[in-house]
Coordinates of C-alpha atoms in Angstrom, one line a residue:
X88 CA 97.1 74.8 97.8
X89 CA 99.6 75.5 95.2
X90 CA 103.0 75.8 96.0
X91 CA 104.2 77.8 93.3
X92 CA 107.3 79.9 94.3
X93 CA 106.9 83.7 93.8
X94 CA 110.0 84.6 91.9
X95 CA 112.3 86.2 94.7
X96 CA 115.6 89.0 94.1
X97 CA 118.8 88.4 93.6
X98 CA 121.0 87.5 96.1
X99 CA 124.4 88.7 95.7
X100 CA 127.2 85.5 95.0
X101 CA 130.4 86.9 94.7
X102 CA 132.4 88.9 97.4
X103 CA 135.2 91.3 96.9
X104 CA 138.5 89.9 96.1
X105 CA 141.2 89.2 98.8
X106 CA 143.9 92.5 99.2
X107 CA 147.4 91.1 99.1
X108 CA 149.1 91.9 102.8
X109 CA 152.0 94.0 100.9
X110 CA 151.7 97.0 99.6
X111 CA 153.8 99.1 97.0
X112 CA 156.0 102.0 98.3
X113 CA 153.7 104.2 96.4
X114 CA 150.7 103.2 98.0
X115 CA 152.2 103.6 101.2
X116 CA 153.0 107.6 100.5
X117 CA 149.5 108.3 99.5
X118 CA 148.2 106.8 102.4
X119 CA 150.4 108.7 104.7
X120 CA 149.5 111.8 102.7
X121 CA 145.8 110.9 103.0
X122 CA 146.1 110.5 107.1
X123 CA 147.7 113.8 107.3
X124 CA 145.0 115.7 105.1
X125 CA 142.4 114.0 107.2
X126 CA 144.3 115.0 110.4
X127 CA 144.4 118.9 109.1
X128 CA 140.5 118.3 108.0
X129 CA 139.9 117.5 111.7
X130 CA 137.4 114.6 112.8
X131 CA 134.7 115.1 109.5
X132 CA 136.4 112.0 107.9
X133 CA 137.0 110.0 110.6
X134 CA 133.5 110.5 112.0
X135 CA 131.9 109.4 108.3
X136 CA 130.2 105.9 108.5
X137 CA 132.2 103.4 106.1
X138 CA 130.2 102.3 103.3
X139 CA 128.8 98.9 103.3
X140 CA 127.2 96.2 100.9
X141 CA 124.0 95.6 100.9
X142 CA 123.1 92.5 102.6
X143 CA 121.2 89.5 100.6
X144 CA 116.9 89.4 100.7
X145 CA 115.9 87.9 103.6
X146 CA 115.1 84.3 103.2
X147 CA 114.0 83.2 106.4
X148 CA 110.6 83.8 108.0
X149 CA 110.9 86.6 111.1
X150 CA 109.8 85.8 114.4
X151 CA 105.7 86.8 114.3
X152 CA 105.7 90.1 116.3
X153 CA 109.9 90.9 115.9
X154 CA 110.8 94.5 115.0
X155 CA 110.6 95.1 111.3
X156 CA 114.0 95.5 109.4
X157 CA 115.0 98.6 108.2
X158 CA 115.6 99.3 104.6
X159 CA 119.4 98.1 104.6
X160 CA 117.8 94.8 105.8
X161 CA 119.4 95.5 109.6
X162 CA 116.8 95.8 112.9
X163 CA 115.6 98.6 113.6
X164 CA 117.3 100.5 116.5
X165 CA 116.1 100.9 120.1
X166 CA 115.0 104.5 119.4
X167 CA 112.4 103.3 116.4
X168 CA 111.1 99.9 118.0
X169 CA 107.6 99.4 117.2
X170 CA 105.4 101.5 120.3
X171 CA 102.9 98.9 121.4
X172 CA 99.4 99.6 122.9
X173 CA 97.0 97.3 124.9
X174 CA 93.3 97.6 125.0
X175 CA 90.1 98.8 123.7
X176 CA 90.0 100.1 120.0
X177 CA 87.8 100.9 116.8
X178 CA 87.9 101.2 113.1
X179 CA 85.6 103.4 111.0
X180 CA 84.9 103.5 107.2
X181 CA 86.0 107.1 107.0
X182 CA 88.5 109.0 110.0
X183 CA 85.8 111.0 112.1
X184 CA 86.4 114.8 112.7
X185 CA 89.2 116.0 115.4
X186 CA 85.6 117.1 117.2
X187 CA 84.2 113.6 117.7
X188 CA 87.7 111.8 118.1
X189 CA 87.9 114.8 120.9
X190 CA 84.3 113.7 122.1
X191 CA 85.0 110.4 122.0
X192 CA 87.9 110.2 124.6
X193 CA 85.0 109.6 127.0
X194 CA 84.7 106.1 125.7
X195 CA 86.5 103.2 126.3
X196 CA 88.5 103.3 123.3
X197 CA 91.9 103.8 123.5
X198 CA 92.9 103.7 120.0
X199 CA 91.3 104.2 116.0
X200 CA 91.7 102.4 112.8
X201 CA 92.8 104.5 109.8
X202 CA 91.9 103.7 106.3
X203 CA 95.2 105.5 105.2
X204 CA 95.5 104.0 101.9
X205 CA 94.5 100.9 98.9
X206 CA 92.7 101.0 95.8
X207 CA 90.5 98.7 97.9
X208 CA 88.9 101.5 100.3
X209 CA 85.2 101.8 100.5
X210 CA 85.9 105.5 101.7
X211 CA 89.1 106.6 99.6
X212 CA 87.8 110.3 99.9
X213 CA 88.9 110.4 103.7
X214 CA 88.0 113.9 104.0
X215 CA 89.2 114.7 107.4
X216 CA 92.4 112.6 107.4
X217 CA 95.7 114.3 107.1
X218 CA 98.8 114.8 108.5
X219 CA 97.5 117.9 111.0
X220 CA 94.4 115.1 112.0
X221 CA 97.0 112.5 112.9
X222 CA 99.3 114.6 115.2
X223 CA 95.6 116.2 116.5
X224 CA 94.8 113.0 117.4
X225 CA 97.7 111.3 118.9
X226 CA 97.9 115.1 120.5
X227 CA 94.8 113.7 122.4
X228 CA 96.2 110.2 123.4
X229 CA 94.4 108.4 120.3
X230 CA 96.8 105.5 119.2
X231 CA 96.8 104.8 115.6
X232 CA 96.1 101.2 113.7
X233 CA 97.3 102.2 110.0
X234 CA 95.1 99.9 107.7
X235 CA 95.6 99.6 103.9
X236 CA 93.1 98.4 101.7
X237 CA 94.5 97.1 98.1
X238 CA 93.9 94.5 95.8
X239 CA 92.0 91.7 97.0
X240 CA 91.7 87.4 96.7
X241 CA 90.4 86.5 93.1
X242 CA 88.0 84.7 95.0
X243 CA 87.0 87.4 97.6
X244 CA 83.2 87.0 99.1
X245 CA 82.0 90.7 98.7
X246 CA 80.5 91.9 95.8
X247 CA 81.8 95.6 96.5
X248 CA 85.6 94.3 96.7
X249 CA 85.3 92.1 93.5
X250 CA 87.0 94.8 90.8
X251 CA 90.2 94.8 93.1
X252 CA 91.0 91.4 92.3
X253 CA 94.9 90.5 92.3
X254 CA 95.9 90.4 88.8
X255 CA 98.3 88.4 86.5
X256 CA 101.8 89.1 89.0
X257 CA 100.9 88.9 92.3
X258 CA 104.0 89.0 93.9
X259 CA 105.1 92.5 91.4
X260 CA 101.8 93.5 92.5
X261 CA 102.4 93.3 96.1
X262 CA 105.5 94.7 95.9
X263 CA 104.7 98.1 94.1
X264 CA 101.2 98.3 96.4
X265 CA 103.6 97.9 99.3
X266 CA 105.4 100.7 98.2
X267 CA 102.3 103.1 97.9
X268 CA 101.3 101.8 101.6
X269 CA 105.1 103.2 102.8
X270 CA 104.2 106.3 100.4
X271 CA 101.1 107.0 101.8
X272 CA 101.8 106.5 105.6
X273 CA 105.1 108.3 105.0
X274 CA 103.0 111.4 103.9
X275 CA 100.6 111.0 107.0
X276 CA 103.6 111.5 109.0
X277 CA 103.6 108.0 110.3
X278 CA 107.4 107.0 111.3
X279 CA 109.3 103.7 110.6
X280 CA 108.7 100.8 112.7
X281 CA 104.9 102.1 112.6
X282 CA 102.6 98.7 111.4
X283 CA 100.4 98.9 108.4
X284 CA 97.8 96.5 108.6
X285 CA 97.2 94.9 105.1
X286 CA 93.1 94.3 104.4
X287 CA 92.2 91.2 102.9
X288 CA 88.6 90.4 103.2
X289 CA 87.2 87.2 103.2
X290 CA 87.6 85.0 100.3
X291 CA 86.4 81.2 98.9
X292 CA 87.6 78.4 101.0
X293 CA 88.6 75.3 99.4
X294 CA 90.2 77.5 95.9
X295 CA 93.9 76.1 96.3
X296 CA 94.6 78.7 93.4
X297 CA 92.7 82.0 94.6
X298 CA 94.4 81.0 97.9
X299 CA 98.1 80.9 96.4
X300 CA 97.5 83.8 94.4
X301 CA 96.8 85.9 97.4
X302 CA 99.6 84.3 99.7
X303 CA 101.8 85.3 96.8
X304 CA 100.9 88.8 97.0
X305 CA 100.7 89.1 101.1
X306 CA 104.0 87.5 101.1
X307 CA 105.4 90.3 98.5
X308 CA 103.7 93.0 100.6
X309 CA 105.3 92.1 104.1
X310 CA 108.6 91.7 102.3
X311 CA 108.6 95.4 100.5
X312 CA 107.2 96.6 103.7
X313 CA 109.8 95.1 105.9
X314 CA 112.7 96.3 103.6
X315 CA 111.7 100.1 103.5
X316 CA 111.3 100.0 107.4
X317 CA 107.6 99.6 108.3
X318 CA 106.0 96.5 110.4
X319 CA 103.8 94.2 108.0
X320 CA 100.5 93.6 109.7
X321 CA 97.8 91.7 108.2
X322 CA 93.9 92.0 108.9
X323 CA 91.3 89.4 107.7
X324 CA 88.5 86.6 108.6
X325 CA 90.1 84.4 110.7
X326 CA 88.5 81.4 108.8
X327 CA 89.8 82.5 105.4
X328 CA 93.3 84.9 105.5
X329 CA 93.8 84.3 108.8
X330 CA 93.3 79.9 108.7
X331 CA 95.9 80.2 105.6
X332 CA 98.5 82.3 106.7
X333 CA 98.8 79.7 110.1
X334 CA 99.0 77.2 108.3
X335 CA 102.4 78.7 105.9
X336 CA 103.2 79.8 109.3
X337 CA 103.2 76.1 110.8
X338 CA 105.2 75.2 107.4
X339 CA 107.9 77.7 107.8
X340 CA 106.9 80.1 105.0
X341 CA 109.1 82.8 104.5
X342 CA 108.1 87.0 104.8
X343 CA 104.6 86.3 106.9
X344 CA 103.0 89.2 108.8
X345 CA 104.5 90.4 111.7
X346 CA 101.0 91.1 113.5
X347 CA 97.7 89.3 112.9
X348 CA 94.4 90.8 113.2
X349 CA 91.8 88.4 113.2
X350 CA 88.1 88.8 112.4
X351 CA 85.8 86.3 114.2
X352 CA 82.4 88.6 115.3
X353 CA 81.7 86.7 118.7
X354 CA 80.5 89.8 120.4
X355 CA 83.5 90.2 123.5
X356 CA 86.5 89.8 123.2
X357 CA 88.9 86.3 122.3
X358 CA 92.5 87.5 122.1
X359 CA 94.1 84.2 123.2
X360 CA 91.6 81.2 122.0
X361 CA 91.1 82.2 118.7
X362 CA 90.8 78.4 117.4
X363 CA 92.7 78.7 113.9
X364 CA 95.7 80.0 116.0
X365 CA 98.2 78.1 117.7
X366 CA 98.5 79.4 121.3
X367 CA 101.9 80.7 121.2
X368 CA 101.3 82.3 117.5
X369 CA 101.6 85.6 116.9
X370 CA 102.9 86.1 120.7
X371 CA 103.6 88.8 122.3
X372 CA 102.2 92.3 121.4
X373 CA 101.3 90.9 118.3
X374 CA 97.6 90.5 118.1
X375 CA 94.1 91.7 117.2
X376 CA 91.0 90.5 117.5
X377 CA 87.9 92.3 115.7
X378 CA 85.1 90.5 117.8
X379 CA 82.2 92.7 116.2
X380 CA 81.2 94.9 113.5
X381 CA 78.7 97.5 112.6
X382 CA 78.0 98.4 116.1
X383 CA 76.2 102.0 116.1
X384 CA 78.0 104.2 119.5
X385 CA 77.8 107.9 120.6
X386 CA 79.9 109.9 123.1
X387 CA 79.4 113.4 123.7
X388 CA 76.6 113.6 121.2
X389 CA 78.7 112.1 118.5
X390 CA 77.5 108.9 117.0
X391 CA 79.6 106.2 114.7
X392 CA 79.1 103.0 113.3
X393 CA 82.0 101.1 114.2
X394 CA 84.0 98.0 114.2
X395 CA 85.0 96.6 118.1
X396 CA 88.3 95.0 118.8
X397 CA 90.4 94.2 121.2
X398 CA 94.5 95.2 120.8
X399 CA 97.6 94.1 122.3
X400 CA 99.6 95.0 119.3
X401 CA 101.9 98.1 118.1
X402 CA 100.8 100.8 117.1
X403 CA 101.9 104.0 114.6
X404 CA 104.9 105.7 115.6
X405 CA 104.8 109.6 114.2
X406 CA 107.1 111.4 112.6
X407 CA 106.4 115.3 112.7
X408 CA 108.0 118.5 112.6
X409 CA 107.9 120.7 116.0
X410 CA 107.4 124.2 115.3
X411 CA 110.0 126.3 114.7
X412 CA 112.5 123.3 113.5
X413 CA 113.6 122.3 110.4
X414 CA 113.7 119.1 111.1
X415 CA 111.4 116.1 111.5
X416 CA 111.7 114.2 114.4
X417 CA 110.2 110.7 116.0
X418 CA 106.7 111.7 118.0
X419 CA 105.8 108.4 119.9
X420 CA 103.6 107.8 122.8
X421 CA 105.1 105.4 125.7
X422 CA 104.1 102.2 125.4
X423 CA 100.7 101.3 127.6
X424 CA 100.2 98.3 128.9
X425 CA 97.3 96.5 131.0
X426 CA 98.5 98.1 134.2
X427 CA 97.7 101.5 133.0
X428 CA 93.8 101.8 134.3
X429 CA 92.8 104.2 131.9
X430 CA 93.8 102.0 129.1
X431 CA 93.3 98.2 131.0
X432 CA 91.1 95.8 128.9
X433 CA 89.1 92.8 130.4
X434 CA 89.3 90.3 127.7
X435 CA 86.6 88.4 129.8
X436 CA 83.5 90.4 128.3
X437 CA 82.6 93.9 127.0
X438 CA 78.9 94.1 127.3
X439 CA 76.7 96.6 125.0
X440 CA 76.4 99.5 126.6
X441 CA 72.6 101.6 126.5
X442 CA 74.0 104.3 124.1
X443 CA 75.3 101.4 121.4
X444 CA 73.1 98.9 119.4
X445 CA 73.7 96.4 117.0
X446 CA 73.0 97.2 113.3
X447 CA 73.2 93.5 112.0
X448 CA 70.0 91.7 112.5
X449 CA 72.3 88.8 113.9
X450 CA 72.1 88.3 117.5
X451 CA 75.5 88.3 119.5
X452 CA 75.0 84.4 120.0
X453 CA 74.8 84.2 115.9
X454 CA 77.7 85.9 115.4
X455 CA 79.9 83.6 117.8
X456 CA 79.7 81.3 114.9
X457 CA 80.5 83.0 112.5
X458 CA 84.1 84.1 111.6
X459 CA 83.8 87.2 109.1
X460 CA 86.1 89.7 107.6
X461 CA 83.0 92.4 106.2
X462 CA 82.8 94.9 103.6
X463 CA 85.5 96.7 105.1
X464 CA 86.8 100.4 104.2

């Protein structure tokens, strides 16, 4: 692999000069007179946060899972920490209608993948997906996995995802796609701290350049992403995007994803022993394991070809407006955990129920060989 460094920000390298301890007779009235106005003016001034530098780029890798920076580079506060979610949850080319995500709270789902945003979607109409959808569903108890799908590996496998190659400046490109992820999630009404999962699909292993090009561009994302106050997660085939981001992991790369989604179709669930990972990686709350795909399900009547995974990860936080205020305001769900029974996941198994079958003509025991990141949305 190449280890071409992406060129990087400027770091500030000079400080503001010493003040001398005296001061001049004149400076001393005007700051009298400037106490007393303030004192007349009452507590406005005094209450008025003093203005501050901003702090270098970051240029150490964060803690897999740690709360995302905000956009002065600080950690987010206690009241915007990422919302995490445990358990059961599926992605969908295109965000079904409020009707079947209603219908569908009879399964054992817990939380949805949304194709918010990328050039890279296979379904960029997303007719039913919108700000009112989001607070519908969340409304509902739906947690939220915000996926965007932009430009893909040079080398990337599917034939669909080929005219979304990175171009010529990966790391500019990552940047300015990183800013129409926070655009577009911003829009949906998703909050800071919320993750957005960046798509890569699987791409040629063995291409040291295609595989530098893209680690250039992911790294770019999760930076831009960390500074304007979002989580970067990262989705793809855990033998490809997943196997390559490990191993900058294990060499102490800088701006790496803060939440791994891996892709390895073994038909249940592997949270923990996924093989490219070491055990302690991307631990706690800060993984996902897609464990099968194209899986045809229907609840109340409503049927879906979806995606199966299994989540102990964070999900969106929202940000919406409550009737009658003028202002927006922080809608998140308590954290749910394992020990919440509606919402518990066995890792152990999840066998296909009657009202699902498999679309690919690959048995379950195929598939546990197989680590895959599909044609995704």
């Amino acid at each position: 692999m190449s280890t071409s460094t992406p060129p990087r920000p400027r770091s500030a390298t000079t400080s503001a000069p010493a003040r001398s301890r005296s001061a001049l007779p004149l400076a001393g009235v005007r700051a009298v007179a400037f106490a007393l106005m303030a004192a007349v003016a009452g507590t406005a001034l005094l209450d008025a946060p003093a203005p501050t530098a901003a702090p270098p780029p970051t240029t150490a890798a964060p803690a897999p899972g740690a709360p995302a920076p905000t956009a002065s580079g600080s950690t987010v506060s206690a009241a915007s920490t990422p919302v995490h979610f445990t358990g059961k949850a599926f992605d969908t080319c295109e965000a079904p209608s409020v009707e079947t995500m209603r219908a569908w709270r009879g399964s054992p789902y817990g939380a949805v993948g949304i194709y918010f945003g990328g050039r890279g979607r296979g379904c960029p109409g997303q007719r039913e997906l919108s700000p009112g959808w989001v607070s519908s569903v969340q409304a509902m108890g739906w947690r939220l996995l915000p996926v965007f799908v932009g430009s893909q590996a040079p080398c990337v496998e599917a034939p669909a995802k080929k005219p979304f190659a990175i171009g010529s400046d990966p790391w500019g490109q990552g940047i300015r796609e990183a800013g129409d992820a926070v655009r577009a999630a911003r829009a949906l009404g998703l909050g800071t701290s919320s993750p957005l999962y960046l798509d890569i699909e699987a791409y040629r292993r063995g291409d040291a350049q295609c595989a530098a090009t893209t680690l250039s561009f992911v790294r770019a994302w999760n930076r831009e992403v960390r500074r304007l106050g979002y989580l970067p997660g990262f989705y793809s085939s855990a033998d490809t995007g997943v196997r390559d981001i490990e191993a900058q992991r294990r060499a102490g790369t800088a701006d790496l994803p803060a939440v791994m989604w891996f892709a390895r179709w073994l038909g249940k669930p592997a949270l923990a022993t996924e093989p490219t990972l070491a055990p302690a990686a991307w631990t706690p709350h800060a993984r996902i394991h897609q464990y099968a795909g194209n899986v045809t399900e229907s609840y109340g009547g409503h049927r879906l070809v979806i995606d199966r995974n299994a989540v102990d990860a964070p999900v969106a936080r929202l940000t919406t407006a409550r009737a009658g205020s003028s202002s927006a305001e922080p809608a998140s769900a308590p954290a749910t955990s394992s020990t919440d029974p509606s919402l518990s996941l066995s890792f152990s198994s999840l066998p296909l129920s009657s009202s699902s079958t498999v679309r690919s003509s690959a048995s379950p025991s195929v598939h546990s060989a197989v680590s895959r990141a599909p044609a995704r949305p």
